[in-house]
Coordinates of C-alpha atoms and ligand atoms in Angstrom, one line a residue:
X274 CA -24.4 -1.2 21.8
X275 CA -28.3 -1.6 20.5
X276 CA -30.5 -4.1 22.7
X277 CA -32.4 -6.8 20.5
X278 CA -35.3 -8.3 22.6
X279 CA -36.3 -11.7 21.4
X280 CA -40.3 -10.5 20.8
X281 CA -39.0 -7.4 19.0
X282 CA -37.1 -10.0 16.8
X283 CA -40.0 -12.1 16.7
X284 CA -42.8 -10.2 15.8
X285 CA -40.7 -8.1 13.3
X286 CA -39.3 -11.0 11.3
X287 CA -41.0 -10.5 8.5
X288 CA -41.1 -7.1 7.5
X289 CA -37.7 -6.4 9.1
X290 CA -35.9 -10.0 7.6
X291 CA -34.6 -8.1 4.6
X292 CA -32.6 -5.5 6.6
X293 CA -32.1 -7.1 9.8
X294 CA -29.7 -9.5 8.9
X295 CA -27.7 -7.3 6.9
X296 CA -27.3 -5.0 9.7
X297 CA -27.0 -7.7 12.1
X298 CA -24.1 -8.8 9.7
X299 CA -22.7 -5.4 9.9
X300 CA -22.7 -5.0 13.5
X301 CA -21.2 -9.1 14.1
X302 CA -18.2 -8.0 11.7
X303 CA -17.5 -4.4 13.3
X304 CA -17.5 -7.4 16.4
X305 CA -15.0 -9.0 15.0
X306 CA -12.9 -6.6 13.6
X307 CA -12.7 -4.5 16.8
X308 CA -11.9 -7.6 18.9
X309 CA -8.5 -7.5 17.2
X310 CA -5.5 -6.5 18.4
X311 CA -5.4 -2.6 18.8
X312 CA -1.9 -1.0 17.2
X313 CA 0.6 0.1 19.7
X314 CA 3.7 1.8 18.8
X315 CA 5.9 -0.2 20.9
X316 CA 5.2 -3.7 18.1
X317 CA 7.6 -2.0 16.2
X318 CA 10.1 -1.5 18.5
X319 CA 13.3 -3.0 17.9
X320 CA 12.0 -4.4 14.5
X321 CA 14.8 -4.8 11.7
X322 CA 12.4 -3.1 8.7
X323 CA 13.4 -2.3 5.0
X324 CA 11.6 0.6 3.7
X325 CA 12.2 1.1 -0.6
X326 CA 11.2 4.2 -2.3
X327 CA 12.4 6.1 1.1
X328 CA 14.2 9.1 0.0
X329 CA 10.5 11.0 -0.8
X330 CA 7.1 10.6 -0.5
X331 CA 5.2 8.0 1.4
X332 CA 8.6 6.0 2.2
X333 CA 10.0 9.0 3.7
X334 CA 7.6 9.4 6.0
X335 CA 7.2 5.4 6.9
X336 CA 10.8 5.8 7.6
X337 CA 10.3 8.7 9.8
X338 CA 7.5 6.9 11.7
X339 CA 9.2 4.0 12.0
X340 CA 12.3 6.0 13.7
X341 CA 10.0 7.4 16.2
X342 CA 8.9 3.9 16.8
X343 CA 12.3 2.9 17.6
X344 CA 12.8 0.5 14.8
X345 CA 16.0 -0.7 12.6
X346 CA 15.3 0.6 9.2
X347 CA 17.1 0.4 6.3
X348 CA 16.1 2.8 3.5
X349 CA 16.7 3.0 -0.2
X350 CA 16.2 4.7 -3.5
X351 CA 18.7 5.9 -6.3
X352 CA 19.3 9.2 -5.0
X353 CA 22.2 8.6 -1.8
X354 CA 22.3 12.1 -1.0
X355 CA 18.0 12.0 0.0
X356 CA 18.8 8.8 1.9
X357 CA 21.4 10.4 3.8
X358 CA 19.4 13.0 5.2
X359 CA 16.3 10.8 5.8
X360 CA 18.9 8.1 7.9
X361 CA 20.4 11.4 9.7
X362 CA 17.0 12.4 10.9
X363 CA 15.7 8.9 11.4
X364 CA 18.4 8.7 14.0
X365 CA 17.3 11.8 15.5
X366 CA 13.9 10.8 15.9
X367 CA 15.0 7.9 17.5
X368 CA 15.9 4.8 15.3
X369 CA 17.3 1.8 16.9
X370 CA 19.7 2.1 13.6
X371 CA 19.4 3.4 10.7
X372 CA 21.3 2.9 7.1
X373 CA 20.7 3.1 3.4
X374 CA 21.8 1.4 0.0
X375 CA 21.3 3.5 -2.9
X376 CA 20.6 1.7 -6.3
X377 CA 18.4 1.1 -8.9
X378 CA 15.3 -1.2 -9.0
X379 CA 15.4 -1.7 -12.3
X380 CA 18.0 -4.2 -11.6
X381 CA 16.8 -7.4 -9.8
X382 CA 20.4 -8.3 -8.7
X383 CA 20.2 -4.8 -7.0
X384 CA 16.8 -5.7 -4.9
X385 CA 18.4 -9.3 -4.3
X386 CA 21.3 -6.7 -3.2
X387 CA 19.0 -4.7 -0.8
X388 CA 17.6 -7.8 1.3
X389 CA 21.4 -9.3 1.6
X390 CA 22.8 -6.0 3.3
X391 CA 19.7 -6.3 5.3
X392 CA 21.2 -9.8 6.6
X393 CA 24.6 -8.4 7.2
X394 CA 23.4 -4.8 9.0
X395 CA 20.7 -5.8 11.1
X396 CA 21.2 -9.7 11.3
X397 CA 17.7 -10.2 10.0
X398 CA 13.9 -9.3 8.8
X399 CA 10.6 -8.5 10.4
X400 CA 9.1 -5.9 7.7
X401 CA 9.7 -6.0 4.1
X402 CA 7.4 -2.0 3.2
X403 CA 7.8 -2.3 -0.9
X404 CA 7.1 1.1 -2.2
X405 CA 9.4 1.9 -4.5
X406 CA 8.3 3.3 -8.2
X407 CA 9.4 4.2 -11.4
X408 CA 8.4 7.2 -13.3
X409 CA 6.0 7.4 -15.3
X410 CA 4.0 9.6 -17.7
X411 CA 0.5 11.4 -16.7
X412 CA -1.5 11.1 -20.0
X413 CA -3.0 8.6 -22.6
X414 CA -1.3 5.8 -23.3
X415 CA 1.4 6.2 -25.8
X416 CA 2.0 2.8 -27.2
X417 CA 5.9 2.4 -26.0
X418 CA 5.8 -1.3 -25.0
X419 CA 9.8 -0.9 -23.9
X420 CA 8.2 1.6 -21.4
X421 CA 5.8 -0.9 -20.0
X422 CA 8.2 -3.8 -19.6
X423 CA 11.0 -1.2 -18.0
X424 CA 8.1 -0.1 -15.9
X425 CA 7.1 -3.8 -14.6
X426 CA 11.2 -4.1 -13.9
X427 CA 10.8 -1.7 -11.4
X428 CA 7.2 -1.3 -10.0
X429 CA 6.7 -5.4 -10.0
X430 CA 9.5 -7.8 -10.8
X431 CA 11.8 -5.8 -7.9
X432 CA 9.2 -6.6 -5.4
X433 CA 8.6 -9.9 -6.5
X434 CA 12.6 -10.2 -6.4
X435 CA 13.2 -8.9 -3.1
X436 CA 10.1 -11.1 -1.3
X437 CA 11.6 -14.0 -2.9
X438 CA 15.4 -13.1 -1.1
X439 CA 13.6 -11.9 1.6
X440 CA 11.4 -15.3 2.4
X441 CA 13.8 -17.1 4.6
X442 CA 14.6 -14.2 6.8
X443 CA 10.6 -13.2 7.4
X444 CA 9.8 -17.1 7.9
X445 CA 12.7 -16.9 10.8
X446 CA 10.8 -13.9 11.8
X447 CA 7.6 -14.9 11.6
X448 CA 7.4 -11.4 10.1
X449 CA 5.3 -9.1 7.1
X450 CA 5.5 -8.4 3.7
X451 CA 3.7 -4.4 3.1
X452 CA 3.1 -3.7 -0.8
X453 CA 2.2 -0.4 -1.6
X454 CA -0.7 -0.3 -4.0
X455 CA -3.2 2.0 -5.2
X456 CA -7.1 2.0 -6.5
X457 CA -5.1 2.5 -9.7
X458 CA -4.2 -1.5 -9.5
X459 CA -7.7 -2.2 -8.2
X460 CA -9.7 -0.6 -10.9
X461 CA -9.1 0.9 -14.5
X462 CA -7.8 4.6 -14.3
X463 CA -7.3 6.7 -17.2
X464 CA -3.4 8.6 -18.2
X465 CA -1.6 5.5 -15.6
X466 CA -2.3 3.2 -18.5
X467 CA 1.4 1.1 -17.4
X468 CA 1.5 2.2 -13.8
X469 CA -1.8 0.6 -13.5
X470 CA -0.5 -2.4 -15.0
X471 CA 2.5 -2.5 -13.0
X472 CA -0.5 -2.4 -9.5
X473 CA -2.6 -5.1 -11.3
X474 CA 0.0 -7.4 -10.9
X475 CA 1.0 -6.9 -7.4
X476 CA -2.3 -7.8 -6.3
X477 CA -2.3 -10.9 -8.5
X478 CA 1.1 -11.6 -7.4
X479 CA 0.7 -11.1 -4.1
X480 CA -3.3 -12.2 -2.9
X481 CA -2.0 -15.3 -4.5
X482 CA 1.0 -15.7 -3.0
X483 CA -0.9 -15.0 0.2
X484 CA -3.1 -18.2 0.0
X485 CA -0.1 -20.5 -0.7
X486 CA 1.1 -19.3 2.6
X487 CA -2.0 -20.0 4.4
X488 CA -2.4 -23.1 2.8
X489 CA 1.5 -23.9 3.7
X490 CA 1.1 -22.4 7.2
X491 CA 3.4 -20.1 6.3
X492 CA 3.2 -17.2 9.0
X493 CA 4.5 -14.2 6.6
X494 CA 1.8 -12.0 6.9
X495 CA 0.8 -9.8 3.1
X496 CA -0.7 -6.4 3.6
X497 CA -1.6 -4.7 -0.1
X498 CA -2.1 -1.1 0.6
X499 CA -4.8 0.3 -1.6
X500 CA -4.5 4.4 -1.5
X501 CA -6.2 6.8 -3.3
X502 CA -4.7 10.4 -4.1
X503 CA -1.8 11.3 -1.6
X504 CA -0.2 14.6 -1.3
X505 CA 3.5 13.4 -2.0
X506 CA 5.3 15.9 -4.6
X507 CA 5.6 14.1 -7.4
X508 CA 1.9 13.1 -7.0
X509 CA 0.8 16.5 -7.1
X510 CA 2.8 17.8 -9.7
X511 CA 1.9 14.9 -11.8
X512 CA -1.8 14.7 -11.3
X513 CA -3.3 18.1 -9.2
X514 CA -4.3 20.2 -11.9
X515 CA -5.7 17.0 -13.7
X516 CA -7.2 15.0 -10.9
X517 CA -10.5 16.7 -9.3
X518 CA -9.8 15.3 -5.5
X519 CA -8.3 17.1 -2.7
X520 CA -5.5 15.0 -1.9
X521 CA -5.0 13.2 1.4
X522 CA -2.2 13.9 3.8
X523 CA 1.2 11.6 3.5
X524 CA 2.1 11.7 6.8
X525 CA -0.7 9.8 8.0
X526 CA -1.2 7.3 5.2
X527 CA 2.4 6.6 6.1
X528 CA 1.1 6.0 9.5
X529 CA -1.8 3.6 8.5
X530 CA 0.6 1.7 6.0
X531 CA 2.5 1.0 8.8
X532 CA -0.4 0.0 11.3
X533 CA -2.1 -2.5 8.8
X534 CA 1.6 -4.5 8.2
X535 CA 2.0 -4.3 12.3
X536 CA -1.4 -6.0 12.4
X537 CA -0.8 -8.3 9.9
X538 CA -4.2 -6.5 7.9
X539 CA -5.2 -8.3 4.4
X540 CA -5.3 -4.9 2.9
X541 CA -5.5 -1.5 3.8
X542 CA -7.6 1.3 2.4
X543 CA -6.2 5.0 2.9
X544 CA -8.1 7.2 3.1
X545 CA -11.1 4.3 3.6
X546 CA -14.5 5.8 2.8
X547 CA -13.0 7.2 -0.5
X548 CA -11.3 4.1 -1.6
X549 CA -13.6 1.6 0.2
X550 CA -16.5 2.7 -0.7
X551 CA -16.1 2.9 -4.9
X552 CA -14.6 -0.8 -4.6
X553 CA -18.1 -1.9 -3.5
X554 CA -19.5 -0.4 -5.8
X555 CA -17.1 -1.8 -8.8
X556 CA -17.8 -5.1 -7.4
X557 CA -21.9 -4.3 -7.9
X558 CA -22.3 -1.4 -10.7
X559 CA -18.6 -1.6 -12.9
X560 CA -19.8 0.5 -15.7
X561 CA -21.3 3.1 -13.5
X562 CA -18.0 3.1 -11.4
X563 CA -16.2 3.6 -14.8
X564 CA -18.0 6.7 -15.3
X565 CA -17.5 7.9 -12.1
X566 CA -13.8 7.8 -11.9
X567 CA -13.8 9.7 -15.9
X568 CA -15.9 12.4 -13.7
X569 CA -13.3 12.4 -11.7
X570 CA -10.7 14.4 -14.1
X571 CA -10.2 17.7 -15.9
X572 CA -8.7 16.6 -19.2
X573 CA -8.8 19.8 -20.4
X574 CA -5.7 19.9 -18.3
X575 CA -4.3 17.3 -19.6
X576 CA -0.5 18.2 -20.8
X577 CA -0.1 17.7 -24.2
X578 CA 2.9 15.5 -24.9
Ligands
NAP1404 N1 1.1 9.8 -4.2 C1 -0.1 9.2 -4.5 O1 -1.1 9.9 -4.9 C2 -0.2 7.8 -4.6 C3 -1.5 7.2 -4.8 C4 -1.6 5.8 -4.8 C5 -0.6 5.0 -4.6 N2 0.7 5.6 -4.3 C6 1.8 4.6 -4.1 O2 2.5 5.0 -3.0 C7 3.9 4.7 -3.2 C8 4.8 5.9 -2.9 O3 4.3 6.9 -3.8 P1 4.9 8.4 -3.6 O4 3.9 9.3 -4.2 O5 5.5 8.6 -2.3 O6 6.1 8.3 -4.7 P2 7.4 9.3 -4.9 O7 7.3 10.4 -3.9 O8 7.5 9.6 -6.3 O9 8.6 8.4 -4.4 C9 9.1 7.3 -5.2 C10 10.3 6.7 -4.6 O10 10.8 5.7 -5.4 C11 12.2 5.9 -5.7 N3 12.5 5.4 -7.0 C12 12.1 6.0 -8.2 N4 12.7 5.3 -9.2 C13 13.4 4.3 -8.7 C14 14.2 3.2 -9.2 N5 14.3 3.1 -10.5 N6 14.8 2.4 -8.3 C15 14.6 2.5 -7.0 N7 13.9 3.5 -6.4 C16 13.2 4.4 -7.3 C17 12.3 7.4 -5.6 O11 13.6 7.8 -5.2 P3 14.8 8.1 -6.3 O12 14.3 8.9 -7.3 O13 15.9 8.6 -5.4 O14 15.2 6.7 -6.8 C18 11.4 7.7 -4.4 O15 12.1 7.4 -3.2 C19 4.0 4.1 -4.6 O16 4.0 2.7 -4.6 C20 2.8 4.7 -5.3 O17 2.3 3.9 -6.3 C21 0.8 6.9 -4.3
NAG1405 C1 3.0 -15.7 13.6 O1 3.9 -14.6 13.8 C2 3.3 -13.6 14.6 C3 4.2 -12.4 14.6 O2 5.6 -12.7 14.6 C4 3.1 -14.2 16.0 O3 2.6 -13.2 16.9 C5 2.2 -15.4 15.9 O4 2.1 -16.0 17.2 C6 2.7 -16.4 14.9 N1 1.7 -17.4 14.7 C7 2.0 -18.7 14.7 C8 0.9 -19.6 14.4 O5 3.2 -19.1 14.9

């Protein structure tokens, strides 16, 4: 910790006003941010969690975590035969349970479907993780609205679908709602024209969801996870030739996701500097933020469509 003397702050007031107090704020929030509670494993113990979008990617490895965490997770995604190796090693890694329902999120009566077998198989909810996406295409926007709307089916309207089944059961709980974002739903990316739609809304959805409950007293906490470029398959095969960023490792964004719902975070920023970091300045400099992020690709590598 620095030591501030009272004459160093006198005499200096001044000159150093300017920068003093900004730091000052800096070091009074790091304060207050540290002072929170420190993430343990052992808070998700025994917890009854639903993990979508868990047969790959990101979800795959939350599910994993979670096992090793000894948690009741309950996974799904269309593909059954995925989930039934993800619960199978779940279990070996030490679940407290673990089960799956395969289905389509396109369908809202299938995410009202989800939450409901969560009721019957684990007799509860702490941890709603939605994750889930739909595929998409990696290049300009071609003008299919039916795309778009299909696309908000299954990257917003499911998750707005399962919170809603999902309320009572968290309010029991006093438990946490985890949406999977990226900087694509926090700031205007070229070639994800409808995915970044589909991210826009969660955080409208969901930061103002997130005051009604604190305005309610409602104690379900909402983490919006903001990532940048991840190293999941479908990522890279979409995006690596394209996207001029070395991507960051899934197992550990997995990892943070995960800490930030346990600690009931407003949002969380994987990896931080990288995502953090252009956010302050979209919020200061858009236009020059704009051109930063076009920098940012090789559209030479675009594939034609
Ligand atoms: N990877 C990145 O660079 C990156 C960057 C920023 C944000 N994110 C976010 O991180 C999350 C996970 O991304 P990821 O890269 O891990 O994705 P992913 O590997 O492509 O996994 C997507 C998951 O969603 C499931 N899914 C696809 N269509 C579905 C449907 N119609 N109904 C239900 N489930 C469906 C897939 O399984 P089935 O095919 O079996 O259904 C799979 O389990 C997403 O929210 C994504 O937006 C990722
Ligand atoms: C809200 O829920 C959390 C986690 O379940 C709990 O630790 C906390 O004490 C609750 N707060 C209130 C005000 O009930």
């Amino acid at each position: 910790m620095m030591k501030i003397t009272a004459p160093d702050l006198h005499c200096g007031m001044g000159r150093l006003q300017k920068s003093l107090i900004p730091f000052l704020g800096l070091v009074l929030a790091f304060c207050f941010y540290s002072a929170r509670e420190n993430f343990k494993p052992e808070m998700l113990k025994g917890k009854r969690v639903i993990v979508t979008g868990a047969s790959t990617g990101i979800g795959e490895q939350m599910a994993y975590h979670l096992a090793r965490m000894g948690s009741h997770i309950l996974v799904t995604a269309r593909t059954e035969a995925k989930l039934q190796k993800v619960v199978e090693r779940c279990l070996k890694l030490g679940a407290a349970s673990a089960q799956l329902v395969s289905g389509s999120m396109e369908d809202m009566a299938f995410a009202e479907h989800v939450v409901k077998e969560a009721e019957n198989l684990m007799g509860g909810l702490d941890m709603l993780i939605l994750n889930h996406i739909g595929k998409s295409y990696f290049s300009y926007f071609d003008g299919d609205v039916g795309h778009v709307q299909k696309l908000l089916q299954i990257n917003f309207l499911s998750y707005v679908a399962m919170t809603v089944s999902a309320l009572p059961m968290l309010k029991e709980s006093g438990g946490s709602i985890v949406v999977v974002s990226s900087m694509a739903g926090k700031v205007g990316f070229p070639f994800t024209v409808p995915y970044s739609a589909t991210k826009f809304a969660l955080d409208g959805f969901f930061s103002s969801l997130r005051q009604e409950f604190s305005i309610q007293s409602v104690n379900v906490s909402i983490t919006l996870c903001v990532l940048g470029f991840i190293n999941t398959e479908s990522a890279m095969k979409a995006a690596a030739d394209v996207v001029l960023m070395s991507p960051a490792p899934k197992e550990e964004c997995a990892l943070e996701i995960i800490k930030g719902g346990a600690l009931r975070q407003r949002e969380v920023y994987y990896k931080y500097a990288s995502t953090k970091i252009p956010l302050l300045i979209r919020d200061w400099a858009a236009e020059f933020l704009d051109y930063l992020v076009r920098k940012r690709y090789n559209v030479e590598n675009l594939k034609k469509n």
